[in-house]
PDB file of C-alpha atoms in Angstrom:
ATOM      1  CA  MET A   1       1.946 -88.737 -18.723  1.00  0.00           C
ATOM      2  CA  ASN A   2       3.863 -87.115 -21.560  1.00  0.00           C
ATOM      3  CA  GLN A   3       0.823 -85.070 -22.513  1.00  0.00           C
ATOM      4  CA  ARG A   4       0.490 -83.849 -18.947  1.00  0.00           C
ATOM      5  CA  ASN A   5       4.143 -82.790 -18.831  1.00  0.00           C
ATOM      6  CA  SER A   6       3.794 -81.049 -22.166  1.00  0.00           C
ATOM      7  CA  PHE A   7       0.757 -79.170 -20.904  1.00  0.00           C
ATOM      8  CA  ILE A   8       2.549 -78.066 -17.732  1.00  0.00           C
ATOM      9  CA  LEU A   9       5.575 -77.010 -19.779  1.00  0.00           C
ATOM     10  CA  GLY A  10       3.368 -74.974 -22.101  1.00  0.00           C
ATOM     11  CA  ILE A  11       1.692 -73.195 -19.189  1.00  0.00           C
ATOM     12  CA  SER A  12       5.093 -72.431 -17.651  1.00  0.00           C
ATOM     13  CA  ILE A  13       6.308 -70.955 -20.913  1.00  0.00           C
ATOM     14  CA  VAL A  14       3.212 -68.747 -21.188  1.00  0.00           C
ATOM     15  CA  ILE A  15       3.566 -67.587 -17.600  1.00  0.00           C
ATOM     16  CA  GLY A  16       7.229 -66.844 -18.176  1.00  0.00           C
ATOM     17  CA  LEU A  17       6.466 -64.819 -21.288  1.00  0.00           C
ATOM     18  CA  ILE A  18       3.834 -62.837 -19.378  1.00  0.00           C
ATOM     19  CA  ALA A  19       6.293 -62.189 -16.554  1.00  0.00           C
ATOM     20  CA  ILE A  20       8.935 -61.041 -19.035  1.00  0.00           C
ATOM     21  CA  TYR A  21       6.429 -58.704 -20.688  1.00  0.00           C
ATOM     22  CA  LEU A  22       5.328 -57.211 -17.369  1.00  0.00           C
ATOM     23  CA  ALA A  23       8.930 -56.763 -16.276  1.00  0.00           C
ATOM     24  CA  ASN A  24       9.805 -55.056 -19.550  1.00  0.00           C
ATOM     25  CA  ALA A  25       6.766 -52.779 -19.221  1.00  0.00           C
ATOM     26  CA  TYR A  26       7.697 -51.898 -15.645  1.00  0.00           C
ATOM     27  CA  PHE A  27      11.306 -51.147 -16.413  1.00  0.00           C
ATOM     28  CA  SER A  28      10.309 -49.208 -19.534  1.00  0.00           C
ATOM     29  CA  GLY A  29       8.045 -47.066 -17.380  1.00  0.00           C
ATOM     30  CA  VAL A  30      10.863 -46.489 -14.908  1.00  0.00           C
ATOM     31  CA  VAL A  31      13.170 -45.439 -17.709  1.00  0.00           C
ATOM     32  CA  THR A  32      10.523 -43.077 -19.107  1.00  0.00           C
ATOM     33  CA  ARG A  33       9.987 -41.487 -15.710  1.00  0.00           C
ATOM     34  CA  GLU A  34      13.709 -41.102 -15.201  1.00  0.00           C
ATOM     35  CA  GLU A  35      14.011 -39.478 -18.592  1.00  0.00           C
ATOM     36  CA  LYS A  36      11.284 -37.005 -17.675  1.00  0.00           C
ATOM     37  CA  ILE A  37      12.998 -36.242 -14.378  1.00  0.00           C
ATOM     38  CA  ALA A  38      16.269 -35.770 -16.196  1.00  0.00           C
ATOM     39  CA  GLU A  39      14.559 -33.490 -18.692  1.00  0.00           C
ATOM     40  CA  GLN A  40      13.066 -31.425 -15.873  1.00  0.00           C
ATOM     41  CA  ALA A  41      16.379 -31.330 -14.058  1.00  0.00           C
ATOM     42  CA  ARG A  42      18.226 -30.137 -17.139  1.00  0.00           C
ATOM     43  CA  MET A  43      19.811 -26.843 -16.205  1.00  0.00           C
ATOM     44  CA  ALA A  44      20.213 -23.649 -18.207  1.00  0.00           C
ATOM     45  CA  ARG A  45      22.661 -20.811 -17.593  1.00  0.00           C
ATOM     46  CA  ILE A  46      21.094 -17.400 -16.945  1.00  0.00           C
ATOM     47  CA  VAL A  47      22.347 -14.099 -15.522  1.00  0.00           C
ATOM     48  CA  VAL A  48      21.618 -13.345 -11.848  1.00  0.00           C
ATOM     49  CA  ALA A  49      22.701 -10.570  -9.493  1.00  0.00           C
ATOM     50  CA  SER A  50      25.835 -11.268  -7.485  1.00  0.00           C
ATOM     51  CA  GLN A  51      25.026  -8.386  -5.100  1.00  0.00           C
ATOM     52  CA  ASP A  52      22.021  -6.224  -4.212  1.00  0.00           C
ATOM     53  CA  LEU A  53      21.214  -3.719  -6.962  1.00  0.00           C
ATOM     54  CA  ALA A  54      19.271  -0.534  -6.201  1.00  0.00           C
ATOM     55  CA  PHE A  55      17.410   1.682  -8.636  1.00  0.00           C
ATOM     56  CA  GLY A  56      19.770   3.267 -11.168  1.00  0.00           C
ATOM     57  CA  VAL A  57      22.794   1.033 -10.421  1.00  0.00           C
ATOM     58  CA  PRO A  58      24.677   0.182 -13.665  1.00  0.00           C
ATOM     59  CA  LEU A  59      24.929  -3.512 -14.587  1.00  0.00           C
ATOM     60  CA  THR A  60      28.565  -4.618 -14.705  1.00  0.00           C
ATOM     61  CA  PRO A  61      30.437  -7.949 -14.781  1.00  0.00           C
ATOM     62  CA  GLN A  62      31.313  -7.270 -11.140  1.00  0.00           C
ATOM     63  CA  ASN A  63      27.691  -7.316  -9.893  1.00  0.00           C
ATOM     64  CA  LEU A  64      26.385 -10.032 -12.251  1.00  0.00           C
ATOM     65  CA  ARG A  65      27.160 -13.724 -12.696  1.00  0.00           C
ATOM     66  CA  LEU A  66      25.885 -16.811 -14.521  1.00  0.00           C
ATOM     67  CA  ALA A  67      23.933 -19.382 -12.512  1.00  0.00           C
ATOM     68  CA  ASN A  68      22.320 -22.747 -13.212  1.00  0.00           C
ATOM     69  CA  TRP A  69      18.554 -22.608 -13.523  1.00  0.00           C
ATOM     70  CA  PRO A  70      15.984 -25.342 -14.312  1.00  0.00           C
ATOM     71  CA  ALA A  71      15.531 -25.249 -18.083  1.00  0.00           C
ATOM     72  CA  ASN A  72      11.750 -25.653 -17.886  1.00  0.00           C
ATOM     73  CA  SER A  73      11.304 -22.665 -15.529  1.00  0.00           C
ATOM     74  CA  VAL A  74      13.565 -19.984 -16.990  1.00  0.00           C
ATOM     75  CA  PRO A  75      11.778 -16.604 -16.471  1.00  0.00           C
ATOM     76  CA  THR A  76      10.703 -14.605 -19.496  1.00  0.00           C
ATOM     77  CA  GLY A  77      13.223 -11.910 -20.351  1.00  0.00           C
ATOM     78  CA  ALA A  78      16.194 -13.627 -18.706  1.00  0.00           C
ATOM     79  CA  PHE A  79      19.653 -12.977 -20.126  1.00  0.00           C
ATOM     80  CA  THR A  80      21.894 -15.910 -21.069  1.00  0.00           C
ATOM     81  CA  THR A  81      25.199 -14.005 -21.119  1.00  0.00           C
ATOM     82  CA  VAL A  82      26.667 -11.255 -18.954  1.00  0.00           C
ATOM     83  CA  GLU A  83      27.694  -9.371 -22.093  1.00  0.00           C
ATOM     84  CA  GLN A  84      24.076  -9.245 -23.230  1.00  0.00           C
ATOM     85  CA  ALA A  85      22.900  -7.964 -19.840  1.00  0.00           C
ATOM     86  CA  THR A  86      25.529  -5.201 -19.648  1.00  0.00           C
ATOM     87  CA  LYS A  87      25.254  -4.118 -23.283  1.00  0.00           C
ATOM     88  CA  ASN A  88      25.231  -0.327 -23.837  1.00  0.00           C
ATOM     89  CA  GLY A  89      25.277   0.481 -20.123  1.00  0.00           C
ATOM     90  CA  ARG A  90      22.023  -0.966 -18.853  1.00  0.00           C
ATOM     91  CA  VAL A  91      20.943   0.040 -15.326  1.00  0.00           C
ATOM     92  CA  ALA A  92      18.515  -1.435 -12.795  1.00  0.00           C
ATOM     93  CA  LEU A  93      15.014   0.057 -12.840  1.00  0.00           C
ATOM     94  CA  ARG A  94      13.852  -1.913  -9.793  1.00  0.00           C
ATOM     95  CA  PRO A  95      15.669  -3.290  -6.750  1.00  0.00           C
ATOM     96  CA  ILE A  96      17.250  -6.692  -7.486  1.00  0.00           C
ATOM     97  CA  VAL A  97      18.521  -8.920  -4.655  1.00  0.00           C
ATOM     98  CA  ILE A  98      21.440 -11.361  -4.657  1.00  0.00           C
ATOM     99  CA  GLY A  99      20.688 -14.488  -6.691  1.00  0.00           C
ATOM    100  CA  GLU A 100      17.616 -12.985  -8.375  1.00  0.00           C
ATOM    101  CA  PRO A 101      17.436 -13.390 -12.177  1.00  0.00           C
ATOM    102  CA  VAL A 102      18.132 -10.192 -14.092  1.00  0.00           C
ATOM    103  CA  LEU A 103      15.161  -9.695 -16.414  1.00  0.00           C
ATOM    104  CA  ALA A 104      14.652  -7.294 -19.291  1.00  0.00           C
ATOM    105  CA  SER A 105      11.598  -5.854 -17.498  1.00  0.00           C
ATOM    106  CA  LYS A 106      13.755  -4.860 -14.502  1.00  0.00           C
ATOM    107  CA  VAL A 107      16.537  -3.078 -16.376  1.00  0.00           C
ATOM    108  CA  SER A 108      16.714  -0.171 -18.793  1.00  0.00           C
ATOM    109  CA  GLY A 109      16.848  -0.442 -22.544  1.00  0.00           C
ATOM    110  CA  LEU A 110      19.900  -0.016 -24.701  1.00  0.00           C
ATOM    111  CA  ASP A 111      20.138   3.714 -23.912  1.00  0.00           C
ATOM    112  CA  GLY A 112      21.064   2.909 -20.325  1.00  0.00           C
ATOM    113  CA  ARG A 113      18.828   5.588 -18.765  1.00  0.00           C
ATOM    114  CA  ALA A 114      17.164   4.921 -15.419  1.00  0.00           C
ATOM    115  CA  THR A 115      13.797   6.662 -15.684  1.00  0.00           C
ATOM    116  CA  LEU A 116      10.956   6.701 -13.168  1.00  0.00           C
ATOM    117  CA  SER A 117       8.458   6.506 -16.029  1.00  0.00           C
ATOM    118  CA  ALA A 118       9.663   2.979 -16.764  1.00  0.00           C
ATOM    119  CA  ASN A 119       8.267   1.899 -13.368  1.00  0.00           C
ATOM    120  CA  LEU A 120       4.814   3.406 -13.897  1.00  0.00           C
ATOM    121  CA  PRO A 121       1.992   1.005 -14.825  1.00  0.00           C
ATOM    122  CA  ALA A 122      -0.225   1.877 -17.770  1.00  0.00           C
ATOM    123  CA  GLY A 123      -2.727   4.614 -16.897  1.00  0.00           C
ATOM    124  CA  LYS A 124      -0.728   5.870 -13.910  1.00  0.00           C
ATOM    125  CA  VAL A 125       1.235   9.097 -13.423  1.00  0.00           C
ATOM    126  CA  ALA A 126       3.702  10.330 -10.801  1.00  0.00           C
ATOM    127  CA  TYR A 127       2.809  13.452  -8.823  1.00  0.00           C
ATOM    128  CA  SER A 128       4.886  15.082  -6.072  1.00  0.00           C
ATOM    129  CA  VAL A 129       3.508  16.851  -2.993  1.00  0.00           C
ATOM    130  CA  SER A 130       5.291  18.866  -0.319  1.00  0.00           C
ATOM    131  CA  ILE A 131       5.672  17.212   3.090  1.00  0.00           C
ATOM    132  CA  ASP A 132       7.494  17.814   6.361  1.00  0.00           C
ATOM    133  CA  ALA A 133       8.165  15.862   9.554  1.00  0.00           C
ATOM    134  CA  VAL A 134       4.467  15.934  10.508  1.00  0.00           C
ATOM    135  CA  ALA A 135       2.850  15.555   7.082  1.00  0.00           C
ATOM    136  CA  GLY A 136       5.309  12.764   6.230  1.00  0.00           C
ATOM    137  CA  VAL A 137       4.531  10.674   9.354  1.00  0.00           C
ATOM    138  CA  GLY A 138       7.780  11.593  11.031  1.00  0.00           C
ATOM    139  CA  GLY A 139       9.891  10.357   8.136  1.00  0.00           C
ATOM    140  CA  PHE A 140       8.552   6.787   8.312  1.00  0.00           C
ATOM    141  CA  VAL A 141       6.912   7.013   4.880  1.00  0.00           C
ATOM    142  CA  ARG A 142       9.389   5.372   2.501  1.00  0.00           C
ATOM    143  CA  PRO A 143       9.320   4.296  -1.179  1.00  0.00           C
ATOM    144  CA  GLY A 144       7.095   1.264  -1.581  1.00  0.00           C
ATOM    145  CA  ASP A 145       4.711   2.241   1.247  1.00  0.00           C
ATOM    146  CA  VAL A 146       0.994   2.906   0.812  1.00  0.00           C
ATOM    147  CA  VAL A 147      -0.618   6.084   2.178  1.00  0.00           C
ATOM    148  CA  ASP A 148      -3.885   7.989   2.368  1.00  0.00           C
ATOM    149  CA  VAL A 149      -3.853  11.692   1.470  1.00  0.00           C
ATOM    150  CA  LEU A 150      -5.618  14.191   3.767  1.00  0.00           C
ATOM    151  CA  LEU A 151      -6.526  17.814   3.006  1.00  0.00           C
ATOM    152  CA  THR A 152      -7.066  20.374   5.781  1.00  0.00           C
ATOM    153  CA  ARG A 153      -8.566  23.670   4.633  1.00  0.00           C
ATOM    154  CA  GLN A 154     -10.844  26.578   5.545  1.00  0.00           C
ATOM    155  CA  ILE A 155     -14.567  25.833   5.663  1.00  0.00           C
ATOM    156  CA  PRO A 156     -16.143  27.794   2.787  1.00  0.00           C
ATOM    157  CA  GLY A 157     -18.848  30.345   3.550  1.00  0.00           C
ATOM    158  CA  GLU A 158     -19.147  34.008   4.474  1.00  0.00           C
ATOM    159  CA  GLY A 159     -19.790  33.219   8.132  1.00  0.00           C
ATOM    160  CA  ALA A 160     -16.665  31.075   8.585  1.00  0.00           C
ATOM    161  CA  THR A 161     -13.868  32.446  10.730  1.00  0.00           C
ATOM    162  CA  GLY A 162     -10.149  31.702  10.608  1.00  0.00           C
ATOM    163  CA  SER A 163     -10.535  28.836  13.090  1.00  0.00           C
ATOM    164  CA  ASP A 164     -13.252  27.107  11.087  1.00  0.00           C
ATOM    165  CA  LYS A 165     -11.313  24.262   9.470  1.00  0.00           C
ATOM    166  CA  MET A 166     -12.208  20.883   8.037  1.00  0.00           C
ATOM    167  CA  THR A 167     -10.247  17.787   6.996  1.00  0.00           C
ATOM    168  CA  ASP A 168     -11.124  15.375   4.183  1.00  0.00           C
ATOM    169  CA  VAL A 169      -9.568  12.162   2.898  1.00  0.00           C
ATOM    170  CA  ILE A 170      -9.135  12.901  -0.798  1.00  0.00           C
ATOM    171  CA  LEU A 171      -7.193   9.767  -1.874  1.00  0.00           C
ATOM    172  CA  GLU A 172      -6.808   6.290  -0.383  1.00  0.00           C
ATOM    173  CA  SER A 173      -4.288   3.446  -0.819  1.00  0.00           C
ATOM    174  CA  VAL A 174      -1.800   5.507  -2.848  1.00  0.00           C
ATOM    175  CA  PRO A 175       1.632   3.877  -3.520  1.00  0.00           C
ATOM    176  CA  VAL A 176       4.677   5.994  -2.687  1.00  0.00           C
ATOM    177  CA  LEU A 177       7.223   5.986  -5.522  1.00  0.00           C
ATOM    178  CA  GLY A 178       9.882   8.083  -3.836  1.00  0.00           C
ATOM    179  CA  ILE A 179      10.798  10.468  -1.039  1.00  0.00           C
ATOM    180  CA  ASP A 180      12.820  13.425  -2.316  1.00  0.00           C
ATOM    181  CA  GLN A 181      15.107  11.702  -4.867  1.00  0.00           C
ATOM    182  CA  VAL A 182      15.239   8.321  -3.112  1.00  0.00           C
ATOM    183  CA  LEU A 183      13.485   5.580  -5.101  1.00  0.00           C
ATOM    184  CA  ASN A 184      15.041   2.519  -3.467  1.00  0.00           C
ATOM    185  CA  GLU A 185      12.273   0.367  -1.942  1.00  0.00           C
ATOM    186  CA  ASN A 186      14.832  -1.517   0.152  1.00  0.00           C
ATOM    187  CA  SER A 187      15.632   1.637   2.131  1.00  0.00           C
ATOM    188  CA  THR A 188      13.751   1.421   5.440  1.00  0.00           C
ATOM    189  CA  GLU A 189      15.532   4.016   7.576  1.00  0.00           C
ATOM    190  CA  PRO A 190      13.194   6.919   8.521  1.00  0.00           C
ATOM    191  CA  VAL A 191      14.161  10.107   6.707  1.00  0.00           C
ATOM    192  CA  VAL A 192      12.305  13.422   6.889  1.00  0.00           C
ATOM    193  CA  GLY A 193      11.808  14.447   3.273  1.00  0.00           C
ATOM    194  CA  LYS A 194      10.521  17.597   1.647  1.00  0.00           C
ATOM    195  CA  THR A 195       8.597  15.963  -1.210  1.00  0.00           C
ATOM    196  CA  ALA A 196       6.764  12.673  -1.708  1.00  0.00           C
ATOM    197  CA  THR A 197       6.172  11.318  -5.205  1.00  0.00           C
ATOM    198  CA  LEU A 198       2.916   9.368  -5.400  1.00  0.00           C
ATOM    199  CA  GLU A 199       1.551   6.966  -8.006  1.00  0.00           C
ATOM    200  CA  VAL A 200      -1.939   8.126  -8.993  1.00  0.00           C
ATOM    201  CA  ASP A 201      -4.197   8.258 -12.020  1.00  0.00           C
ATOM    202  CA  THR A 202      -4.921  11.475 -13.902  1.00  0.00           C
ATOM    203  CA  LEU A 203      -7.946  12.327 -11.748  1.00  0.00           C
ATOM    204  CA  GLY A 204      -5.883  11.759  -8.602  1.00  0.00           C
ATOM    205  CA  ALA A 205      -3.191  14.119  -9.915  1.00  0.00           C
ATOM    206  CA  GLN A 206      -5.856  16.775 -10.537  1.00  0.00           C
ATOM    207  CA  LYS A 207      -7.154  16.382  -6.975  1.00  0.00           C
ATOM    208  CA  LEU A 208      -3.651  16.752  -5.560  1.00  0.00           C
ATOM    209  CA  ALA A 209      -2.954  19.845  -7.665  1.00  0.00           C
ATOM    210  CA  LEU A 210      -6.167  21.502  -6.483  1.00  0.00           C
ATOM    211  CA  ALA A 211      -5.682  20.411  -2.862  1.00  0.00           C
ATOM    212  CA  ARG A 212      -2.238  22.006  -2.815  1.00  0.00           C
ATOM    213  CA  GLU A 213      -3.846  25.362  -3.631  1.00  0.00           C
ATOM    214  CA  LEU A 214      -6.710  25.032  -1.150  1.00  0.00           C
ATOM    215  CA  GLY A 215      -4.960  23.989   2.052  1.00  0.00           C
ATOM    216  CA  ASN A 216      -2.410  21.720   3.728  1.00  0.00           C
ATOM    217  CA  ILE A 217      -1.761  18.179   2.486  1.00  0.00           C
ATOM    218  CA  SER A 218      -0.682  15.441   4.888  1.00  0.00           C
ATOM    219  CA  LEU A 219      -0.115  11.682   4.585  1.00  0.00           C
ATOM    220  CA  THR A 220      -1.232   8.802   6.775  1.00  0.00           C
ATOM    221  CA  LEU A 221       0.681   5.528   6.599  1.00  0.00           C
ATOM    222  CA  ARG A 222      -1.462   2.426   6.156  1.00  0.00           C
ATOM    223  CA  ASN A 223      -0.877  -1.335   6.033  1.00  0.00           C
ATOM    224  CA  VAL A 224       0.270  -2.383   2.561  1.00  0.00           C
ATOM    225  CA  GLN A 225      -2.041  -5.410   2.689  1.00  0.00           C
ATOM    226  CA  ASP A 226      -5.063  -3.328   3.735  1.00  0.00           C
ATOM    227  CA  GLN A 227      -6.723  -2.377   0.469  1.00  0.00           C
ATOM    228  CA  ILE A 228     -10.210  -1.949   1.934  1.00  0.00           C
ATOM    229  CA  THR A 229     -11.410   1.649   1.696  1.00  0.00           C
ATOM    230  CA  GLY A 230     -14.147   2.857   4.014  1.00  0.00           C
ATOM    231  CA  ALA A 231     -16.816   5.530   3.781  1.00  0.00           C
ATOM    232  CA  ARG A 232     -15.276   8.999   3.717  1.00  0.00           C
ATOM    233  CA  SER A 233     -16.411  11.758   6.053  1.00  0.00           C
ATOM    234  CA  THR A 234     -15.451  15.357   6.749  1.00  0.00           C
ATOM    235  CA  VAL A 235     -14.102  16.221  10.213  1.00  0.00           C
ATOM    236  CA  ILE A 236     -14.634  19.752  11.530  1.00  0.00           C
ATOM    237  CA  ALA A 237     -13.315  21.528  14.635  1.00  0.00           C
ATOM    238  CA  ARG A 238     -16.341  21.013  16.873  1.00  0.00           C
ATOM    239  CA  GLN A 239     -16.055  17.222  16.426  1.00  0.00           C
ATOM    240  CA  LEU A 240     -12.766  17.337  18.348  1.00  0.00           C
ATOM    241  CA  SER A 241     -14.620  18.208  21.572  1.00  0.00           C
ATOM    242  CA  ALA A 242     -16.864  15.722  23.355  1.00  0.00           C
ATOM    243  CA  ASN A 243     -19.222  18.446  24.728  1.00  0.00           C
ATOM    244  CA  ARG A 244     -19.066  20.872  21.776  1.00  0.00           C
ATOM    245  CA  TYR A 245     -18.657  24.018  23.883  1.00  0.00           C
ATOM    246  CA  TYR A 246     -19.842  27.303  22.418  1.00  0.00           C
ATOM    247  CA  ILE A 247     -19.111  30.885  23.611  1.00  0.00           C
ATOM    248  CA  PRO A 248     -21.951  33.231  22.660  1.00  0.00           C
ATOM    249  CA  ALA A 249     -21.179  36.798  21.585  1.00  0.00           C
ATOM    250  CA  LYS A 250     -21.687  39.551  24.147  1.00  0.00           C
ATOM    251  CA  LYS A 251     -24.326  42.105  23.286  1.00  0.00           C
ATOM    252  CA  GLY A 252     -22.895  45.074  21.420  1.00  0.00           C
ATOM    253  CA  SER A 253     -19.645  43.307  20.498  1.00  0.00           C
ATOM    254  CA  SER A 254     -18.560  41.896  17.203  1.00  0.00           C
ATOM    255  CA  GLY A 255     -16.971  38.780  18.642  1.00  0.00           C
ATOM    256  CA  PRO A 256     -16.742  36.714  21.802  1.00  0.00           C
ATOM    257  CA  PRO A 257     -14.529  38.443  24.429  1.00  0.00           C
ATOM    258  CA  ALA A 258     -11.820  36.504  26.213  1.00  0.00           C
ATOM    259  CA  GLN A 259     -13.516  36.927  29.623  1.00  0.00           C
ATOM    260  CA  MET A 260     -16.521  34.972  28.370  1.00  0.00           C
ATOM    261  CA  ALA A 261     -14.479  31.766  28.269  1.00  0.00           C
ATOM    262  CA  SER A 262     -15.489  30.921  31.834  1.00  0.00           C
ATOM    263  CA  ALA A 263     -19.142  31.081  30.782  1.00  0.00           C
ATOM    264  CA  ALA A 264     -18.794  28.653  27.901  1.00  0.00           C
ATOM    265  CA  ILE A 265     -22.072  26.917  27.183  1.00  0.00           C
ATOM    266  CA  PRO A 266     -22.136  23.339  25.903  1.00  0.00           C
ATOM    267  CA  LEU A 267     -24.291  23.104  22.781  1.00  0.00           C
ATOM    268  CA  ARG A 268     -27.018  20.511  22.975  1.00  0.00           C
ATOM    269  CA  ALA A 269     -29.927  19.354  20.870  1.00  0.00           C
ATOM    270  CA  GLY A 270     -32.322  22.196  20.110  1.00  0.00           C
ATOM    271  CA  MET A 271     -29.816  24.976  20.850  1.00  0.00           C
ATOM    272  CA  LEU A 272     -28.771  27.266  18.029  1.00  0.00           C
ATOM    273  CA  PRO A 273     -25.153  28.562  17.757  1.00  0.00           C
ATOM    274  CA  GLY A 274     -26.392  32.109  17.049  1.00  0.00           C
ATOM    275  CA  ASN A 275     -28.823  32.106  19.965  1.00  0.00           C
ATOM    276  CA  PRO A 276     -28.168  29.286  22.453  1.00  0.00           C
ATOM    277  CA  PHE A 277     -31.156  30.359  24.598  1.00  0.00           C
ATOM    278  CA  ALA A 278     -33.645  30.089  21.738  1.00  0.00           C
ATOM    279  CA  ALA A 279     -34.631  26.622  22.833  1.00  0.00           C
ATOM    280  CA  ILE A 280     -34.103  25.306  26.359  1.00  0.00           C
ATOM    281  CA  PRO A 281     -33.821  21.497  26.381  1.00  0.00           C
ATOM    282  CA  ARG A 282     -35.876  19.455  28.782  1.00  0.00           C
ATOM    283  CA  PHE A 283     -33.584  17.158  30.739  1.00  0.00           C
ATOM    284  CA  LYS A 284     -34.732  13.869  32.197  1.00  0.00           C
ATOM    285  CA  GLY A 285     -32.112  13.836  34.945  1.00  0.00           C
ATOM    286  CA  PRO A 286     -31.143  16.395  37.618  1.00  0.00           C
ATOM    287  CA  SER A 287     -30.849  19.969  36.328  1.00  0.00           C
ATOM    288  CA  MET A 288     -30.294  23.469  37.638  1.00  0.00           C
ATOM    289  CA  THR A 289     -31.666  26.855  36.598  1.00  0.00           C
ATOM    290  CA  ILE A 290     -29.456  29.936  36.215  1.00  0.00           C
ATOM    291  CA  VAL A 291     -30.835  33.456  35.744  1.00  0.00           C
ATOM    292  CA  ARG A 292     -28.653  35.964  33.857  1.00  0.00           C
ATOM    293  CA  GLY A 293     -29.951  39.454  33.177  1.00  0.00           C
ATOM    294  CA  GLY A 294     -33.542  38.358  33.423  1.00  0.00           C
ATOM    295  CA  LYS A 295     -33.010  35.355  31.148  1.00  0.00           C
ATOM    296  CA  THR A 296     -33.413  31.871  32.505  1.00  0.00           C
ATOM    297  CA  SER A 297     -31.191  29.000  31.433  1.00  0.00           C
ATOM    298  CA  GLU A 298     -31.532  25.382  32.460  1.00  0.00           C
ATOM    299  CA  TYR A 299     -28.527  23.026  32.584  1.00  0.00           C
ATOM    300  CA  GLU A 300     -28.212  19.349  33.136  1.00  0.00           C
ATOM    301  CA  VAL A 301     -26.214  18.370  36.210  1.00  0.00           C
ATOM    302  CA  GLN A 302     -23.288  16.234  35.131  1.00  0.00           C
ATOM    303  CA  ARG A 303     -22.746  13.193  37.293  1.00  0.00           C
ATOM    304  CA  GLY A 304     -19.521  11.617  38.402  1.00  0.00           C
ATOM    305  CA  TYR A 305     -17.768  14.756  39.760  1.00  0.00           C
TER     306      TYR A 305
END
């Protein structure tokens, strides 16, 4: 009987020791986790904006403050004292909103100069083009937008007249750095500017410089998230008309007289602009024949009138 009691007592002691060990392991794990949470929750003091800062605004103790920030997620380039952030008259190079950390990459160096070149990525240049209310999309193009650049110019060739124009898309998805001297991306009010400064590469700047000499430059506003560029094509005047009307020159005259407008002939397949009667098309539907000065012309009868 004593042996049995001793055996039961021994088993109880072993079970108790195991329970104590498991409890210690559990509580040790809880303490470790709490220490990690405490470590992650440890706060650091960094400089943030106490009000919205636009491009070129000087950093002062009045528009900056210290704020608590998780120590394990402090951004690179953050300032730890207001004195360090305002040293030697630093200014904002990019818009900074209230509560946003003030980083060295968003402010000027120790010379305190706000320069547009500091905002340009490597390999990019700033180039300005002249715009007006129409070319600038009615003033709705603002800094931070993305535009396509169009060029309208005279069609080259000895036979081209003053009305022979064409339009090409010469650049796509171009960021707008500024309108006139406004560089603040937070400004959304439409303003009709005289110049638009665009962010392009060197080849893009060369295209803009040449386009300015060849014709009229205009901008088209596009969705900032739409970075897909399509196939480019040239648009000419006759593509603006569904029927492509053509007024032939009267015999013995150098150009089409005004009274010929009522006899405008729609160009169709097989008809030449210089001689629209050189080839008479064969129509499958109803048609009519008109005789002018001994020459016969056949026209398709338009339906739906």
